[in-house]
CSV table of C-alpha atoms in Angstrom, one decimal:
chain,number,residue,atom,x,y,z
A,292,MET,CA,72.4,113.9,157.9
A,293,SER,CA,72.7,116.5,154.8
A,294,ASP,CA,76.4,118.5,154.8
A,295,GLU,CA,73.7,121.5,155.2
A,296,GLN,CA,72.3,121.0,157.8
A,297,PRO,CA,73.8,122.6,161.0
A,298,VAL,CA,74.0,121.0,164.6
A,299,ARG,CA,72.2,123.4,166.6
A,300,LEU,CA,74.1,124.5,169.8
A,301,HIS,CA,71.4,125.8,172.3
A,302,CYS,CA,73.0,127.8,175.3
A,303,PHE,CA,71.6,128.3,178.4
A,304,ALA,CA,73.8,131.3,179.9
A,305,HIS,CA,75.2,132.0,184.0
A,306,ALA,CA,72.8,133.9,186.7
A,307,GLY,CA,72.0,137.6,186.3
A,308,ALA,CA,72.7,137.2,182.7
A,309,GLY,CA,71.3,137.6,179.4
A,310,VAL,CA,72.5,136.4,175.7
A,311,SER,CA,75.5,138.6,175.6
A,312,SER,CA,78.2,135.9,176.6
A,313,PHE,CA,77.9,134.1,173.2
A,314,PHE,CA,77.5,136.7,170.6
A,315,GLY,CA,81.6,136.4,169.5
A,316,TRP,CA,80.6,132.3,169.4
A,317,PRO,CA,80.1,132.0,165.6
A,318,ARG,CA,83.7,132.8,165.0
A,319,ASP,CA,85.3,130.5,167.5
A,320,LEU,CA,82.4,127.2,166.7
A,321,GLY,CA,83.9,126.9,163.3
A,322,PRO,CA,81.9,125.2,160.6
A,323,GLY,CA,78.8,123.2,160.6
A,324,THR,CA,77.1,124.5,164.0
A,325,GLU,CA,74.6,126.7,164.3
A,326,SER,CA,74.4,128.7,168.2
A,327,LEU,CA,71.1,129.9,169.5
A,328,PRO,CA,71.4,131.6,172.5
A,329,MET,CA,68.3,131.0,174.9
A,330,LEU,CA,67.2,134.2,176.5
A,331,LEU,CA,65.2,133.7,179.5
A,332,PRO,CA,62.3,136.1,180.7
A,333,GLY,CA,63.3,138.9,182.6
A,334,ARG,CA,66.3,140.1,180.9
A,335,GLU,CA,67.6,142.3,177.2
A,336,ALA,CA,65.0,142.0,175.2
A,337,ARG,CA,62.4,140.3,177.5
A,338,ARG,CA,63.3,142.7,180.1
A,339,ARG,CA,59.3,143.6,181.1
A,340,GLU,CA,58.1,139.7,181.3
A,341,PRO,CA,58.3,138.0,185.2
A,342,ARG,CA,61.4,136.7,185.9
A,343,VAL,CA,61.2,132.7,186.6
A,344,THR,CA,62.0,131.3,189.7
A,345,GLY,CA,61.1,127.8,189.8
A,346,ARG,CA,61.0,124.4,187.6
A,347,GLU,CA,57.7,124.5,186.3
A,348,ALA,CA,57.9,127.8,185.3
A,349,LEU,CA,61.0,127.6,183.6
A,350,LEU,CA,59.8,124.1,182.0
A,351,ALA,CA,56.5,126.2,180.4
A,352,ASP,CA,58.6,128.8,179.0
A,353,VAL,CA,61.1,127.0,177.6
A,354,MET,CA,60.2,123.1,176.5
A,355,ASP,CA,58.3,124.0,173.2
A,356,THR,CA,61.3,124.8,171.4
A,357,PHE,CA,62.7,121.0,172.5
A,358,THR,CA,59.8,119.4,171.9
A,359,ARG,CA,59.0,120.4,168.1
A,360,PRO,CA,59.8,117.3,165.6
A,361,SER,CA,62.7,117.3,164.2
A,362,ASP,CA,65.3,115.3,161.9
A,363,VAL,CA,68.5,117.4,162.9
A,364,PRO,CA,70.6,116.5,165.9
A,365,TYR,CA,70.8,119.6,168.5
A,366,VAL,CA,73.4,120.1,171.6
A,367,MET,CA,73.1,121.7,174.7
A,368,TYR,CA,75.4,123.9,176.8
A,369,GLY,CA,74.7,125.5,180.3
A,370,HIS,CA,77.0,127.8,182.2
A,371,SER,CA,76.6,127.9,185.7
A,372,LEU,CA,72.5,128.5,185.9
A,373,GLY,CA,72.6,127.6,182.5
A,374,ALA,CA,73.6,124.3,183.4
A,375,LEU,CA,70.9,123.3,185.8
A,376,ILE,CA,68.3,124.7,183.3
A,377,ALA,CA,69.9,122.4,180.8
A,378,TYR,CA,70.3,119.2,182.8
A,379,THR,CA,66.6,120.1,183.5
A,380,VAL,CA,65.2,120.4,180.3
A,381,THR,CA,67.0,117.3,179.6
A,382,ARG,CA,65.9,115.4,182.7
A,383,ALA,CA,61.9,116.8,181.7
A,384,LEU,CA,62.3,115.0,178.0
A,385,HIS,CA,63.8,112.0,179.0
A,386,GLU,CA,60.9,111.6,181.4
A,387,ALA,CA,58.3,112.3,178.8
A,388,GLY,CA,59.7,110.1,176.5
A,389,LEU,CA,60.8,112.4,174.1
A,390,PRO,CA,64.2,113.2,172.3
A,391,GLY,CA,66.5,114.6,174.0
A,392,PRO,CA,69.6,116.4,173.2
A,393,ALA,CA,72.6,114.3,171.2
A,394,LEU,CA,75.5,115.7,173.9
A,395,LEU,CA,74.5,117.5,176.9
A,396,ALA,CA,77.7,119.7,177.8
A,397,LEU,CA,77.6,121.1,181.2
A,398,GLY,CA,80.4,123.9,182.4
A,399,ALA,CA,80.7,125.8,186.0
A,400,CYS,CA,78.6,123.9,187.9
A,401,PRO,CA,78.9,121.2,190.2
A,402,PRO,CA,76.4,118.8,190.4
A,403,PRO,CA,73.4,118.8,192.6
A,404,ASP,CA,74.4,117.0,195.1
A,405,ALA,CA,77.3,119.3,195.7
A,406,ALA,CA,77.6,122.0,197.8
A,407,SER,CA,77.0,125.3,195.6
A,408,GLU,CA,78.2,128.6,197.6
A,409,LEU,CA,76.4,130.7,194.6
A,410,SER,CA,73.0,129.0,195.0
A,411,ASP,CA,73.0,128.5,198.8
A,412,ALA,CA,73.2,132.0,199.3
A,413,ALA,CA,70.3,132.7,196.8
A,414,GLY,CA,68.1,133.8,200.1
A,415,ALA,CA,71.3,136.3,202.1
A,416,SER,CA,71.6,139.3,202.7
A,417,GLU,CA,72.7,141.7,200.4
A,418,ASP,CA,76.5,142.4,202.1
A,419,ARG,CA,77.0,138.5,202.2
A,420,LEU,CA,76.2,138.1,198.1
A,421,LEU,CA,77.5,141.0,197.1
A,422,ASP,CA,81.1,139.8,198.8
A,423,LEU,CA,80.4,136.7,197.3
A,424,LEU,CA,80.3,137.8,193.8
A,425,GLY,CA,83.1,139.7,194.4
A,426,GLY,CA,85.2,137.2,195.5
A,427,ILE,CA,84.5,135.7,192.0
A,428,GLY,CA,85.0,138.5,190.2
A,429,ALA,CA,81.3,138.9,189.3
A,430,LEU,CA,80.9,142.9,191.2
A,431,PRO,CA,81.3,145.3,189.0
A,432,GLU,CA,84.0,148.2,190.1
A,433,TRP,CA,81.6,150.4,188.8
A,434,ALA,CA,78.2,149.1,191.0
A,435,ALA,CA,78.2,151.5,193.5
A,436,PRO,CA,75.5,150.7,195.9
A,437,GLY,CA,72.0,152.2,194.9
A,438,GLY,CA,73.4,152.4,191.4
A,439,LEU,CA,72.3,150.8,188.4
A,440,TRP,CA,74.1,147.8,188.4
A,441,HIS,CA,72.3,147.4,191.8
A,442,ARG,CA,68.8,148.2,190.3
A,443,ALA,CA,68.6,146.6,187.7
A,444,VAL,CA,71.1,143.3,187.5
A,445,LEU,CA,71.2,142.9,191.7
A,446,PRO,CA,67.4,141.9,191.0
A,447,VAL,CA,67.4,139.3,188.0
A,448,LEU,CA,70.8,137.8,189.8
A,449,ARG,CA,68.9,137.0,193.0
A,450,ASP,CA,66.2,135.3,191.6
A,451,ASP,CA,68.1,133.7,189.3
A,452,LEU,CA,70.3,132.0,192.1
A,453,THR,CA,66.5,130.9,193.5
A,454,LEU,CA,66.0,129.2,190.3
A,455,ALA,CA,69.6,127.5,190.3
A,456,HIS,CA,68.3,126.4,194.0
A,457,ALA,CA,65.0,124.8,193.5
A,458,LEU,CA,66.3,123.3,190.2
A,459,ARG,CA,69.3,121.7,192.6
A,460,ALA,CA,66.7,120.2,194.8
A,461,HIS,CA,64.0,118.9,192.6
A,462,ALA,CA,67.1,117.2,190.6
A,463,ARG,CA,67.8,115.3,193.4
A,464,GLU,CA,64.3,113.4,193.1
A,465,PRO,CA,64.6,110.4,191.9
A,466,LEU,CA,64.2,110.1,188.5
A,467,ALA,CA,60.9,108.6,186.9
A,468,GLY,CA,61.3,105.6,184.7
A,469,THR,CA,65.4,104.8,183.4
A,470,PRO,CA,68.0,106.2,184.1
A,471,LEU,CA,69.1,109.3,181.9
A,472,SER,CA,71.6,108.5,179.6
A,473,VAL,CA,72.7,111.3,177.4
A,474,PRO,CA,76.2,111.7,176.7
A,475,MET,CA,77.9,114.6,178.5
A,476,LEU,CA,80.4,116.6,177.7
A,477,VAL,CA,81.6,118.6,181.6
A,478,VAL,CA,83.8,121.0,181.6
A,479,SER,CA,85.5,123.1,184.2
A,480,GLY,CA,87.4,126.4,184.6
A,481,ALA,CA,91.3,125.7,185.6
A,482,ASP,CA,90.9,128.7,188.0
A,483,ASP,CA,87.2,128.6,189.2
A,484,PRO,CA,86.9,128.4,192.7
A,485,LEU,CA,83.1,127.8,192.5
A,486,ALA,CA,83.4,124.6,190.7
A,487,ARG,CA,86.3,123.1,190.3
A,488,PRO,CA,87.8,120.0,188.1
A,489,ASP,CA,87.2,117.5,190.6
A,490,VAL,CA,83.8,118.6,191.6
A,491,MET,CA,82.9,118.7,187.9
A,492,ALA,CA,84.1,115.6,186.9
A,493,ASP,CA,80.7,114.2,189.7
A,494,TRP,CA,78.9,114.9,186.9
A,495,ARG,CA,79.6,111.2,185.8
A,496,ARG,CA,76.9,109.9,188.5
A,497,TRP,CA,74.5,111.7,186.8
A,498,SER,CA,74.0,109.8,183.6
A,499,THR,CA,74.9,106.6,181.8
A,500,GLY,CA,76.1,107.7,179.2
A,501,PRO,CA,79.6,108.4,178.2
A,502,VAL,CA,80.9,111.2,180.7
A,503,VAL,CA,84.4,113.0,179.5
A,504,THR,CA,85.2,115.8,181.2
A,505,ARG,CA,87.5,119.2,180.2
A,506,THR,CA,89.6,121.5,181.8
A,507,VAL,CA,89.9,124.8,179.5
A,508,PRO,CA,91.2,128.1,180.9
A,509,GLY,CA,90.0,131.0,183.0
A,510,ASP,CA,88.1,131.2,186.3
A,511,HIS,CA,84.2,130.9,187.0
A,512,PHE,CA,83.7,133.2,183.6
A,513,PHE,CA,85.4,131.2,180.8
A,514,VAL,CA,82.5,131.3,178.8
A,515,ARG,CA,83.5,134.6,177.8
A,516,GLY,CA,86.9,133.7,176.0
A,517,HIS,CA,87.9,131.5,173.1
A,518,ALA,CA,88.6,128.2,174.3
A,519,LEU,CA,85.5,126.6,175.5
A,520,PRO,CA,83.2,127.8,171.9
A,521,ARG,CA,86.3,125.9,170.0
A,522,LEU,CA,86.0,122.8,172.1
A,523,LEU,CA,82.0,123.0,171.5
A,524,GLY,CA,82.6,124.0,168.2
A,525,ARG,CA,84.8,119.9,167.9
A,526,ALA,CA,82.5,118.7,169.9
A,527,CYS,CA,79.2,119.3,167.4
A,528,ARG,CA,81.5,118.3,164.5
A,529,VAL,CA,81.4,115.1,166.3
A,530,VAL,CA,77.9,114.8,166.6
A,531,ARG,CA,77.4,115.7,163.3
A,532,ARG,CA,79.5,113.1,161.9
A,533,LEU,CA,77.7,110.3,164.7
A,534,ALA,CA,74.2,112.1,162.9
A,535,PRO,CA,72.9,108.6,161.0
A,536,ASP,CA,73.4,106.9,164.5
A,537,ARG,CA,72.1,109.1,166.8
A,538,ALA,CA,69.6,111.8,165.3
A,539,THR,CA,66.8,109.6,166.8
A,540,ALA,CA,67.9,108.6,169.6
A,541,GLY,CA,68.7,111.7,171.8
A,542,ALA,CA,68.8,111.4,175.7
A,543,ASN,CA,66.7,107.9,175.6
A,544,GLY,CA,69.8,106.0,174.4
């Protein structure tokens, strides 16, 4: 692989978010990596588009990015809901017999067969959902009832939790064809109450490829810190060094 070709790092954000969490990443990722945040419909520059709440609509929106022929390896990182999206896309590519990521990195998300307090609350009352969000520090202090946050962010968040619930349910269905063998990097926040490191370790059962677990400082939103992009930058440079062997291997082993 040419030294001029960086590893592409496709990033999917947590529920209720756009892509702003990734804006500061380039300085921490280091050389040889190009971060490509993936913006879903219904937020930021795509706020006028209908939001997706099911697997088929999600894949219809994002799959073109990953089915174009390329000799440049790429990595996916998904945070919380984004981890389910990254896993879902990787599995869809695998089942279609198409090359997948050289590395699937997942953060702050229990595996699909574990309890998930957030996605399980997709249909909960507003009071219950707000209590849960407040407990993990996801409810801004200025989020007064009827205010901008409740009008603009809460509907997006609820739809995203509905999407997460659907993706978890589908992931538990039998895989078509051979087992998924993509290498995984599973990242936990040391103080994350929703996806503890011991729970995150169970992602090992979701790929027959090598699975590495790491814990970084922070709570559920450690995506906003420096440790995660630095870790992913190092992982991408490993992928870059191994590119002659893995550029065409993808998720199919």
